[in-house]
């Protein structure tokens, strides 16, 4: 069991990590593919598709965590 405040802190930290992954890792990686001259165009497209899928999954995770935060914040319970 975990108390409300530490749970919310963990959830907010998770949202921050998901956002950081989206803005720093995925976007940077997709943009930098154009500089990989040694990688063929078909492989670049595959990598870009995989990274885009991961980025979309991360966005969905972030959305789910935000819903959990809303649920916990609105709950009268202090222990989860």
PDB file of N, CA, C and O in Angstrom:
ATOM      1  N   UNK A   1       0.847  -1.171   0.000  1.00  0.00           N
ATOM      2  CA  UNK A   1       0.000   0.000   0.000  1.00  0.00           C
ATOM      3  C   UNK A   1       0.897   1.241   0.000  1.00  0.00           C
ATOM      4  O   UNK A   1       1.967   1.243   0.567  1.00  0.00           O
ATOM      5  N   UNK A   2       0.390   2.272  -0.632  1.00  0.00           N
ATOM      6  CA  UNK A   2       1.143   3.524  -0.736  1.00  0.00           C
ATOM      7  C   UNK A   2       0.209   4.687  -0.421  1.00  0.00           C
ATOM      8  O   UNK A   2      -0.967   4.660  -0.789  1.00  0.00           O
ATOM      9  N   UNK A   3       0.742   5.661   0.277  1.00  0.00           N
ATOM     10  CA  UNK A   3      -0.062   6.839   0.607  1.00  0.00           C
ATOM     11  C   UNK A   3      -0.216   7.737  -0.613  1.00  0.00           C
ATOM     12  O   UNK A   3       0.565   7.676  -1.561  1.00  0.00           O
ATOM     13  N   UNK A   4      -1.222   8.567  -0.538  1.00  0.00           N
ATOM     14  CA  UNK A   4      -1.612   9.413  -1.672  1.00  0.00           C
ATOM     15  C   UNK A   4      -0.476  10.324  -2.146  1.00  0.00           C
ATOM     16  O   UNK A   4      -0.192  10.391  -3.343  1.00  0.00           O
ATOM     17  N   UNK A   5       0.182  11.025  -1.230  1.00  0.00           N
ATOM     18  CA  UNK A   5       1.201  11.983  -1.630  1.00  0.00           C
ATOM     19  C   UNK A   5       2.384  11.316  -2.345  1.00  0.00           C
ATOM     20  O   UNK A   5       2.776  11.763  -3.428  1.00  0.00           O
ATOM     21  N   UNK A   6       2.969  10.229  -1.795  1.00  0.00           N
ATOM     22  CA  UNK A   6       4.070   9.576  -2.521  1.00  0.00           C
ATOM     23  C   UNK A   6       3.625   8.983  -3.865  1.00  0.00           C
ATOM     24  O   UNK A   6       4.389   8.991  -4.832  1.00  0.00           O
ATOM     25  N   UNK A   7       2.398   8.503  -3.922  1.00  0.00           N
ATOM     26  CA  UNK A   7       1.880   7.971  -5.183  1.00  0.00           C
ATOM     27  C   UNK A   7       1.785   9.071  -6.234  1.00  0.00           C
ATOM     28  O   UNK A   7       2.225   8.896  -7.373  1.00  0.00           O
ATOM     29  N   UNK A   8       1.238  10.211  -5.834  1.00  0.00           N
ATOM     30  CA  UNK A   8       1.136  11.330  -6.779  1.00  0.00           C
ATOM     31  C   UNK A   8       2.514  11.816  -7.225  1.00  0.00           C
ATOM     32  O   UNK A   8       2.714  12.120  -8.399  1.00  0.00           O
ATOM     33  N   UNK A   9       3.459  11.835  -6.308  1.00  0.00           N
ATOM     34  CA  UNK A   9       4.822  12.239  -6.681  1.00  0.00           C
ATOM     35  C   UNK A   9       5.393  11.284  -7.732  1.00  0.00           C
ATOM     36  O   UNK A   9       6.006  11.713  -8.709  1.00  0.00           O
ATOM     37  N   UNK A  10       5.178   9.991  -7.533  1.00  0.00           N
ATOM     38  CA  UNK A  10       5.661   8.999  -8.491  1.00  0.00           C
ATOM     39  C   UNK A  10       4.977   9.141  -9.841  1.00  0.00           C
ATOM     40  O   UNK A  10       5.613   9.030 -10.892  1.00  0.00           O
ATOM     41  N   UNK A  11       3.682   9.389  -9.816  1.00  0.00           N
ATOM     42  CA  UNK A  11       2.939   9.545 -11.063  1.00  0.00           C
ATOM     43  C   UNK A  11       3.370  10.799 -11.820  1.00  0.00           C
ATOM     44  O   UNK A  11       3.531  10.766 -13.048  1.00  0.00           O
ATOM     45  N   UNK A  12       3.568  11.900 -11.103  1.00  0.00           N
ATOM     46  CA  UNK A  12       4.039  13.124 -11.758  1.00  0.00           C
ATOM     47  C   UNK A  12       5.448  12.917 -12.341  1.00  0.00           C
ATOM     48  O   UNK A  12       5.755  13.410 -13.430  1.00  0.00           O
ATOM     49  N   UNK A  13       6.280  12.181 -11.625  1.00  0.00           N
ATOM     50  CA  UNK A  13       7.618  11.867 -12.126  1.00  0.00           C
ATOM     51  C   UNK A  13       7.517  11.026 -13.404  1.00  0.00           C
ATOM     52  O   UNK A  13       8.262  11.262 -14.362  1.00  0.00           O
ATOM     53  N   UNK A  14       6.596  10.078 -13.421  1.00  0.00           N
ATOM     54  CA  UNK A  14       6.407   9.254 -14.612  1.00  0.00           C
ATOM     55  C   UNK A  14       5.943  10.085 -15.805  1.00  0.00           C
ATOM     56  O   UNK A  14       6.402   9.871 -16.934  1.00  0.00           O
ATOM     57  N   UNK A  15       5.051  11.035 -15.571  1.00  0.00           N
ATOM     58  CA  UNK A  15       4.598  11.927 -16.649  1.00  0.00           C
ATOM     59  C   UNK A  15       5.777  12.730 -17.187  1.00  0.00           C
ATOM     60  O   UNK A  15       5.948  12.869 -18.409  1.00  0.00           O
ATOM     61  N   UNK A  16       6.614  13.228 -16.294  1.00  0.00           N
ATOM     62  CA  UNK A  16       7.793  13.994 -16.723  1.00  0.00           C
ATOM     63  C   UNK A  16       8.724  13.144 -17.580  1.00  0.00           C
ATOM     64  O   UNK A  16       9.248  13.611 -18.593  1.00  0.00           O
ATOM     65  N   UNK A  17       8.916  11.899 -17.193  1.00  0.00           N
ATOM     66  CA  UNK A  17       9.799  11.008 -17.952  1.00  0.00           C
ATOM     67  C   UNK A  17       9.224  10.693 -19.329  1.00  0.00           C
ATOM     68  O   UNK A  17       9.959  10.630 -20.316  1.00  0.00           O
ATOM     69  N   UNK A  18       7.930  10.467 -19.390  1.00  0.00           N
ATOM     70  CA  UNK A  18       7.295  10.206 -20.680  1.00  0.00           C
ATOM     71  C   UNK A  18       7.429  11.420 -21.598  1.00  0.00           C
ATOM     72  O   UNK A  18       7.736  11.291 -22.779  1.00  0.00           O
ATOM     73  N   UNK A  19       7.221  12.602 -21.043  1.00  0.00           N
ATOM     74  CA  UNK A  19       7.330  13.833 -21.831  1.00  0.00           C
ATOM     75  C   UNK A  19       8.770  14.047 -22.297  1.00  0.00           C
ATOM     76  O   UNK A  19       9.009  14.421 -23.443  1.00  0.00           O
ATOM     77  N   UNK A  20       9.711  13.791 -21.417  1.00  0.00           N
ATOM     78  CA  UNK A  20      11.116  13.942 -21.779  1.00  0.00           C
ATOM     79  C   UNK A  20      11.507  12.973 -22.896  1.00  0.00           C
ATOM     80  O   UNK A  20      12.234  13.349 -23.823  1.00  0.00           O
ATOM     81  N   UNK A  21      11.008  11.757 -22.819  1.00  0.00           N
ATOM     82  CA  UNK A  21      11.299  10.784 -23.882  1.00  0.00           C
ATOM     83  C   UNK A  21      10.756  11.281 -25.212  1.00  0.00           C
ATOM     84  O   UNK A  21      11.428  11.176 -26.244  1.00  0.00           O
ATOM     85  N   UNK A  22       9.559  11.828 -25.189  1.00  0.00           N
ATOM     86  CA  UNK A  22       8.959  12.326 -26.431  1.00  0.00           C
ATOM     87  C   UNK A  22       9.728  13.501 -27.003  1.00  0.00           C
ATOM     88  O   UNK A  22      10.032  13.535 -28.191  1.00  0.00           O
ATOM     89  N   UNK A  23      10.031  14.470 -26.186  1.00  0.00           N
ATOM     90  CA  UNK A  23      10.620  15.701 -26.707  1.00  0.00           C
ATOM     91  C   UNK A  23      12.108  15.575 -26.983  1.00  0.00           C
ATOM     92  O   UNK A  23      12.610  16.194 -27.923  1.00  0.00           O
ATOM     93  N   UNK A  24      12.801  14.772 -26.197  1.00  0.00           N
ATOM     94  CA  UNK A  24      14.244  14.736 -26.371  1.00  0.00           C
ATOM     95  C   UNK A  24      14.714  13.528 -27.169  1.00  0.00           C
ATOM     96  O   UNK A  24      15.511  13.681 -28.091  1.00  0.00           O
ATOM     97  N   UNK A  25      14.263  12.357 -26.848  1.00  0.00           N
ATOM     98  CA  UNK A  25      14.792  11.170 -27.520  1.00  0.00           C
ATOM     99  C   UNK A  25      14.161  10.924 -28.881  1.00  0.00           C
ATOM    100  O   UNK A  25      14.850  10.859 -29.894  1.00  0.00           O
ATOM    101  N   UNK A  26      12.851  10.778 -28.911  1.00  0.00           N
ATOM    102  CA  UNK A  26      12.196  10.377 -30.153  1.00  0.00           C
ATOM    103  C   UNK A  26      12.302  11.444 -31.235  1.00  0.00           C
ATOM    104  O   UNK A  26      12.685  11.157 -32.364  1.00  0.00           O
ATOM    105  N   UNK A  27      11.975  12.667 -30.895  1.00  0.00           N
ATOM    106  CA  UNK A  27      12.048  13.743 -31.890  1.00  0.00           C
ATOM    107  C   UNK A  27      13.483  13.942 -32.379  1.00  0.00           C
ATOM    108  O   UNK A  27      13.730  14.095 -33.572  1.00  0.00           O
ATOM    109  N   UNK A  28      14.428  13.927 -31.459  1.00  0.00           N
ATOM    110  CA  UNK A  28      15.834  14.093 -31.828  1.00  0.00           C
ATOM    111  C   UNK A  28      16.282  12.962 -32.754  1.00  0.00           C
ATOM    112  O   UNK A  28      16.962  13.206 -33.759  1.00  0.00           O
ATOM    113  N   UNK A  29      15.914  11.733 -32.419  1.00  0.00           N
ATOM    114  CA  UNK A  29      16.335  10.583 -33.220  1.00  0.00           C
ATOM    115  C   UNK A  29      15.752  10.653 -34.622  1.00  0.00           C
ATOM    116  O   UNK A  29      16.470  10.420 -35.608  1.00  0.00           O
ATOM    117  N   UNK A  30      14.483  10.975 -34.737  1.00  0.00           N
ATOM    118  CA  UNK A  30      13.861  11.064 -36.060  1.00  0.00           C
ATOM    119  C   UNK A  30      14.519  12.173 -36.880  1.00  0.00           C
ATOM    120  O   UNK A  30      14.828  11.979 -38.064  1.00  0.00           O
ATOM    121  N   UNK A  31      14.755  13.319 -36.272  1.00  0.00           N
ATOM    122  CA  UNK A  31      15.376  14.427 -37.000  1.00  0.00           C
ATOM    123  C   UNK A  31      16.808  14.111 -37.421  1.00  0.00           C
ATOM    124  O   UNK A  31      17.263  14.550 -38.471  1.00  0.00           O
ATOM    125  N   UNK A  32      17.518  13.342 -36.609  1.00  0.00           N
ATOM    126  CA  UNK A  32      18.920  13.067 -36.907  1.00  0.00           C
ATOM    127  C   UNK A  32      19.103  11.976 -37.959  1.00  0.00           C
ATOM    128  O   UNK A  32      20.211  11.809 -38.478  1.00  0.00           O
ATOM    129  N   UNK A  33      18.059  11.265 -38.319  1.00  0.00           N
ATOM    130  CA  UNK A  33      18.180  10.204 -39.325  1.00  0.00           C
ATOM    131  C   UNK A  33      18.704  10.720 -40.660  1.00  0.00           C
ATOM    132  O   UNK A  33      19.405   9.996 -41.374  1.00  0.00           O
ATOM    133  N   UNK A  34      18.404  11.955 -40.991  1.00  0.00           N
ATOM    134  CA  UNK A  34      18.850  12.490 -42.286  1.00  0.00           C
ATOM    135  C   UNK A  34      20.370  12.586 -42.369  1.00  0.00           C
ATOM    136  O   UNK A  34      20.926  12.647 -43.460  1.00  0.00           O
ATOM    137  N   UNK A  35      21.058  12.587 -41.233  1.00  0.00           N
ATOM    138  CA  UNK A  35      22.518  12.681 -41.223  1.00  0.00           C
ATOM    139  C   UNK A  35      23.195  11.309 -41.294  1.00  0.00           C
ATOM    140  O   UNK A  35      24.411  11.240 -41.407  1.00  0.00           O
ATOM    141  N   UNK A  36      22.426  10.244 -41.213  1.00  0.00           N
ATOM    142  CA  UNK A  36      22.989   8.888 -41.264  1.00  0.00           C
ATOM    143  C   UNK A  36      23.159   8.468 -42.719  1.00  0.00           C
ATOM    144  O   UNK A  36      22.377   7.696 -43.254  1.00  0.00           O
ATOM    145  N   UNK A  37      24.204   8.947 -43.348  1.00  0.00           N
ATOM    146  CA  UNK A  37      24.447   8.673 -44.770  1.00  0.00           C
ATOM    147  C   UNK A  37      24.706   7.182 -45.021  1.00  0.00           C
ATOM    148  O   UNK A  37      24.426   6.668 -46.093  1.00  0.00           O
ATOM    149  N   UNK A  38      25.232   6.489 -44.035  1.00  0.00           N
ATOM    150  CA  UNK A  38      25.560   5.075 -44.175  1.00  0.00           C
ATOM    151  C   UNK A  38      24.321   4.170 -44.109  1.00  0.00           C
ATOM    152  O   UNK A  38      24.395   2.997 -44.419  1.00  0.00           O
ATOM    153  N   UNK A  39      23.197   4.738 -43.740  1.00  0.00           N
ATOM    154  CA  UNK A  39      21.962   3.963 -43.605  1.00  0.00           C
ATOM    155  C   UNK A  39      21.098   4.186 -44.839  1.00  0.00           C
ATOM    156  O   UNK A  39      20.813   5.316 -45.209  1.00  0.00           O
ATOM    157  N   UNK A  40      20.701   3.097 -45.485  1.00  0.00           N
ATOM    158  CA  UNK A  40      19.875   3.206 -46.683  1.00  0.00           C
ATOM    159  C   UNK A  40      18.520   3.829 -46.389  1.00  0.00           C
ATOM    160  O   UNK A  40      18.040   3.807 -45.250  1.00  0.00           O
ATOM    161  N   UNK A  41      17.897   4.372 -47.441  1.00  0.00           N
ATOM    162  CA  UNK A  41      16.602   5.046 -47.278  1.00  0.00           C
ATOM    163  C   UNK A  41      15.529   4.099 -46.742  1.00  0.00           C
ATOM    164  O   UNK A  41      14.716   4.499 -45.908  1.00  0.00           O
ATOM    165  N   UNK A  42      15.520   2.850 -47.202  1.00  0.00           N
ATOM    166  CA  UNK A  42      14.522   1.899 -46.710  1.00  0.00           C
ATOM    167  C   UNK A  42      14.710   1.622 -45.222  1.00  0.00           C
ATOM    168  O   UNK A  42      13.740   1.521 -44.468  1.00  0.00           O
ATOM    169  N   UNK A  43      15.955   1.533 -44.797  1.00  0.00           N
ATOM    170  CA  UNK A  43      16.237   1.307 -43.367  1.00  0.00           C
ATOM    171  C   UNK A  43      15.882   2.549 -42.547  1.00  0.00           C
ATOM    172  O   UNK A  43      15.348   2.429 -41.444  1.00  0.00           O
ATOM    173  N   UNK A  44      16.152   3.725 -43.089  1.00  0.00           N
ATOM    174  CA  UNK A  44      15.785   4.966 -42.392  1.00  0.00           C
ATOM    175  C   UNK A  44      14.279   5.026 -42.177  1.00  0.00           C
ATOM    176  O   UNK A  44      13.818   5.414 -41.100  1.00  0.00           O
ATOM    177  N   UNK A  45      13.526   4.639 -43.202  1.00  0.00           N
ATOM    178  CA  UNK A  45      12.066   4.640 -43.075  1.00  0.00           C
ATOM    179  C   UNK A  45      11.607   3.650 -42.017  1.00  0.00           C
ATOM    180  O   UNK A  45      10.692   3.946 -41.235  1.00  0.00           O
ATOM    181  N   UNK A  46      12.235   2.472 -41.978  1.00  0.00           N
ATOM    182  CA  UNK A  46      11.878   1.478 -40.957  1.00  0.00           C
ATOM    183  C   UNK A  46      12.157   2.011 -39.555  1.00  0.00           C
ATOM    184  O   UNK A  46      11.325   1.891 -38.656  1.00  0.00           O
ATOM    185  N   UNK A  47      13.348   2.595 -39.393  1.00  0.00           N
ATOM    186  CA  UNK A  47      13.713   3.150 -38.090  1.00  0.00           C
ATOM    187  C   UNK A  47      12.749   4.272 -37.708  1.00  0.00           C
ATOM    188  O   UNK A  47      12.272   4.337 -36.581  1.00  0.00           O
ATOM    189  N   UNK A  48      12.445   5.131 -38.666  1.00  0.00           N
ATOM    190  CA  UNK A  48      11.529   6.238 -38.394  1.00  0.00           C
ATOM    191  C   UNK A  48      10.148   5.708 -38.002  1.00  0.00           C
ATOM    192  O   UNK A  48       9.528   6.234 -37.068  1.00  0.00           O
ATOM    193  N   UNK A  49       9.668   4.677 -38.669  1.00  0.00           N
ATOM    194  CA  UNK A  49       8.373   4.091 -38.324  1.00  0.00           C
ATOM    195  C   UNK A  49       8.382   3.505 -36.919  1.00  0.00           C
ATOM    196  O   UNK A  49       7.424   3.680 -36.157  1.00  0.00           O
ATOM    197  N   UNK A  50       9.467   2.828 -36.566  1.00  0.00           N
ATOM    198  CA  UNK A  50       9.576   2.238 -35.228  1.00  0.00           C
ATOM    199  C   UNK A  50       9.618   3.331 -34.167  1.00  0.00           C
ATOM    200  O   UNK A  50       8.910   3.258 -33.156  1.00  0.00           O
ATOM    201  N   UNK A  51      10.438   4.348 -34.399  1.00  0.00           N
ATOM    202  CA  UNK A  51      10.548   5.450 -33.440  1.00  0.00           C
ATOM    203  C   UNK A  51       9.212   6.187 -33.307  1.00  0.00           C
ATOM    204  O   UNK A  51       8.792   6.547 -32.205  1.00  0.00           O
ATOM    205  N   UNK A  52       8.529   6.384 -34.427  1.00  0.00           N
ATOM    206  CA  UNK A  52       7.217   7.058 -34.378  1.00  0.00           C
ATOM    207  C   UNK A  52       6.221   6.229 -33.569  1.00  0.00           C
ATOM    208  O   UNK A  52       5.430   6.777 -32.792  1.00  0.00           O
ATOM    209  N   UNK A  53       6.262   4.913 -33.726  1.00  0.00           N
ATOM    210  CA  UNK A  53       5.367   4.029 -32.964  1.00  0.00           C
ATOM    211  C   UNK A  53       5.684   4.129 -31.474  1.00  0.00           C
ATOM    212  O   UNK A  53       4.777   4.241 -30.638  1.00  0.00           O
ATOM    213  N   UNK A  54       6.968   4.104 -31.145  1.00  0.00           N
ATOM    214  CA  UNK A  54       7.363   4.250 -29.743  1.00  0.00           C
ATOM    215  C   UNK A  54       6.920   5.597 -29.183  1.00  0.00           C
ATOM    216  O   UNK A  54       6.447   5.680 -28.048  1.00  0.00           O
ATOM    217  N   UNK A  55       7.067   6.648 -29.978  1.00  0.00           N
ATOM    218  CA  UNK A  55       6.644   7.992 -29.553  1.00  0.00           C
ATOM    219  C   UNK A  55       5.138   8.012 -29.286  1.00  0.00           C
ATOM    220  O   UNK A  55       4.681   8.554 -28.276  1.00  0.00           O
ATOM    221  N   UNK A  56       4.362   7.399 -30.176  1.00  0.00           N
ATOM    222  CA  UNK A  56       2.911   7.354 -29.994  1.00  0.00           C
ATOM    223  C   UNK A  56       2.534   6.549 -28.754  1.00  0.00           C
ATOM    224  O   UNK A  56       1.628   6.931 -28.007  1.00  0.00           O
ATOM    225  N   UNK A  57       3.230   5.423 -28.532  1.00  0.00           N
ATOM    226  CA  UNK A  57       2.976   4.624 -27.334  1.00  0.00           C
ATOM    227  C   UNK A  57       3.301   5.409 -26.067  1.00  0.00           C
ATOM    228  O   UNK A  57       2.563   5.354 -25.086  1.00  0.00           O
ATOM    229  N   UNK A  58       4.381   6.156 -26.118  1.00  0.00           N
ATOM    230  CA  UNK A  58       4.766   6.974 -24.973  1.00  0.00           C
ATOM    231  C   UNK A  58       3.703   8.034 -24.696  1.00  0.00           C
ATOM    232  O   UNK A  58       3.370   8.302 -23.538  1.00  0.00           O
ATOM    233  N   UNK A  59       3.150   8.609 -25.741  1.00  0.00           N
ATOM    234  CA  UNK A  59       2.093   9.612 -25.568  1.00  0.00           C
ATOM    235  C   UNK A  59       0.852   8.977 -24.933  1.00  0.00           C
ATOM    236  O   UNK A  59       0.212   9.580 -24.062  1.00  0.00           O
ATOM    237  N   UNK A  60       0.533   7.753 -25.348  1.00  0.00           N
ATOM    238  CA  UNK A  60      -0.607   7.051 -24.732  1.00  0.00           C
ATOM    239  C   UNK A  60      -0.329   6.739 -23.265  1.00  0.00           C
ATOM    240  O   UNK A  60      -1.214   6.862 -22.416  1.00  0.00           O
ATOM    241  N   UNK A  61       0.898   6.324 -22.956  1.00  0.00           N
ATOM    242  CA  UNK A  61       1.261   6.063 -21.555  1.00  0.00           C
ATOM    243  C   UNK A  61       1.086   7.331 -20.728  1.00  0.00           C
ATOM    244  O   UNK A  61       0.551   7.284 -19.622  1.00  0.00           O
ATOM    245  N   UNK A  62       1.560   8.440 -21.273  1.00  0.00           N
ATOM    246  CA  UNK A  62       1.444   9.714 -20.567  1.00  0.00           C
ATOM    247  C   UNK A  62      -0.019  10.043 -20.295  1.00  0.00           C
ATOM    248  O   UNK A  62      -0.378  10.459 -19.190  1.00  0.00           O
ATOM    249  N   UNK A  63      -0.863   9.824 -21.280  1.00  0.00           N
ATOM    250  CA  UNK A  63      -2.291  10.091 -21.119  1.00  0.00           C
ATOM    251  C   UNK A  63      -2.904   9.202 -20.033  1.00  0.00           C
ATOM    252  O   UNK A  63      -3.706   9.669 -19.214  1.00  0.00           O
ATOM    253  N   UNK A  64      -2.521   7.948 -20.002  1.00  0.00           N
ATOM    254  CA  UNK A  64      -3.038   7.033 -18.977  1.00  0.00           C
ATOM    255  C   UNK A  64      -2.581   7.457 -17.584  1.00  0.00           C
ATOM    256  O   UNK A  64      -3.361   7.421 -16.628  1.00  0.00           O
ATOM    257  N   UNK A  65      -1.338   7.870 -17.479  1.00  0.00           N
ATOM    258  CA  UNK A  65      -0.816   8.316 -16.182  1.00  0.00           C
ATOM    259  C   UNK A  65      -1.535   9.578 -15.724  1.00  0.00           C
ATOM    260  O   UNK A  65      -1.865   9.720 -14.544  1.00  0.00           O
ATOM    261  N   UNK A  66      -1.806  10.494 -16.657  1.00  0.00           N
ATOM    262  CA  UNK A  66      -2.544  11.703 -16.298  1.00  0.00           C
ATOM    263  C   UNK A  66      -3.950  11.374 -15.798  1.00  0.00           C
ATOM    264  O   UNK A  66      -4.445  12.009 -14.860  1.00  0.00           O
ATOM    265  N   UNK A  67      -4.574  10.367 -16.388  1.00  0.00           N
ATOM    266  CA  UNK A  67      -5.891   9.934 -15.901  1.00  0.00           C
ATOM    267  C   UNK A  67      -5.783   9.334 -14.507  1.00  0.00           C
ATOM    268  O   UNK A  67      -6.661   9.555 -13.660  1.00  0.00           O
ATOM    269  N   UNK A  68      -4.714   8.582 -14.253  1.00  0.00           N
ATOM    270  CA  UNK A  68      -4.496   8.041 -12.909  1.00  0.00           C
ATOM    271  C   UNK A  68      -4.310   9.159 -11.895  1.00  0.00           C
ATOM    272  O   UNK A  68      -4.840   9.104 -10.788  1.00  0.00           O
ATOM    273  N   UNK A  69      -3.569  10.178 -12.282  1.00  0.00           N
ATOM    274  CA  UNK A  69      -3.351  11.324 -11.398  1.00  0.00           C
ATOM    275  C   UNK A  69      -4.687  11.977 -11.053  1.00  0.00           C
ATOM    276  O   UNK A  69      -4.961  12.274  -9.884  1.00  0.00           O
ATOM    277  N   UNK A  70      -5.520  12.189 -12.057  1.00  0.00           N
ATOM    278  CA  UNK A  70      -6.843  12.786 -11.812  1.00  0.00           C
ATOM    279  C   UNK A  70      -7.657  11.921 -10.864  1.00  0.00           C
ATOM    280  O   UNK A  70      -8.324  12.429  -9.957  1.00  0.00           O
ATOM    281  N   UNK A  71      -7.603  10.607 -11.066  1.00  0.00           N
ATOM    282  CA  UNK A  71      -8.365   9.690 -10.210  1.00  0.00           C
ATOM    283  C   UNK A  71      -7.873   9.757  -8.764  1.00  0.00           C
ATOM    284  O   UNK A  71      -8.678   9.843  -7.833  1.00  0.00           O
ATOM    285  N   UNK A  72      -6.554   9.711  -8.592  1.00  0.00           N
ATOM    286  CA  UNK A  72      -5.990   9.734  -7.249  1.00  0.00           C
ATOM    287  C   UNK A  72      -6.270  11.064  -6.570  1.00  0.00           C
ATOM    288  O   UNK A  72      -6.650  11.124  -5.392  1.00  0.00           O
ATOM    289  N   UNK A  73      -6.089  12.164  -7.298  1.00  0.00           N
ATOM    290  CA  UNK A  73      -6.320  13.489  -6.709  1.00  0.00           C
ATOM    291  C   UNK A  73      -7.770  13.681  -6.297  1.00  0.00           C
ATOM    292  O   UNK A  73      -8.063  14.327  -5.295  1.00  0.00           O
ATOM    293  N   UNK A  74      -8.695  13.130  -7.069  1.00  0.00           N
ATOM    294  CA  UNK A  74     -10.108  13.327  -6.755  1.00  0.00           C
ATOM    295  C   UNK A  74     -10.637  12.309  -5.740  1.00  0.00           C
ATOM    296  O   UNK A  74     -11.749  12.457  -5.250  1.00  0.00           O
ATOM    297  N   UNK A  75      -9.841  11.325  -5.410  1.00  0.00           N
ATOM    298  CA  UNK A  75     -10.279  10.288  -4.482  1.00  0.00           C
ATOM    299  C   UNK A  75     -10.206  10.783  -3.036  1.00  0.00           C
ATOM    300  O   UNK A  75      -9.327  11.560  -2.665  1.00  0.00           O
ATOM    301  N   UNK A  76     -11.139  10.297  -2.238  1.00  0.00           N
ATOM    302  CA  UNK A  76     -11.138  10.616  -0.801  1.00  0.00           C
ATOM    303  C   UNK A  76     -10.202   9.695  -0.043  1.00  0.00           C
ATOM    304  O   UNK A  76      -9.869   9.960   1.120  1.00  0.00           O
ATOM    305  N   UNK A  77      -9.755   8.629  -0.679  1.00  0.00           N
ATOM    306  CA  UNK A  77      -8.833   7.684  -0.017  1.00  0.00           C
ATOM    307  C   UNK A  77      -7.467   8.323   0.139  1.00  0.00           C
ATOM    308  O   UNK A  77      -7.053   9.145  -0.663  1.00  0.00           O
ATOM    309  N   UNK A  78      -6.766   7.914   1.196  1.00  0.00           N
ATOM    310  CA  UNK A  78      -5.426   8.410   1.425  1.00  0.00           C
ATOM    311  C   UNK A  78      -4.384   7.301   1.234  1.00  0.00           C
ATOM    312  O   UNK A  78      -3.186   7.556   1.269  1.00  0.00           O
ATOM    313  N   UNK A  79      -4.854   6.079   1.050  1.00  0.00           N
ATOM    314  CA  UNK A  79      -3.959   4.930   0.867  1.00  0.00           C
ATOM    315  C   UNK A  79      -4.459   4.148  -0.344  1.00  0.00           C
ATOM    316  O   UNK A  79      -5.644   3.910  -0.498  1.00  0.00           O
ATOM    317  N   UNK A  80      -3.525   3.744  -1.204  1.00  0.00           N
ATOM    318  CA  UNK A  80      -3.901   3.019  -2.421  1.00  0.00           C
ATOM    319  C   UNK A  80      -3.132   1.700  -2.504  1.00  0.00           C
ATOM    320  O   UNK A  80      -2.075   1.551  -2.018  1.00  0.00           O
TER     321      UNK A  80
END
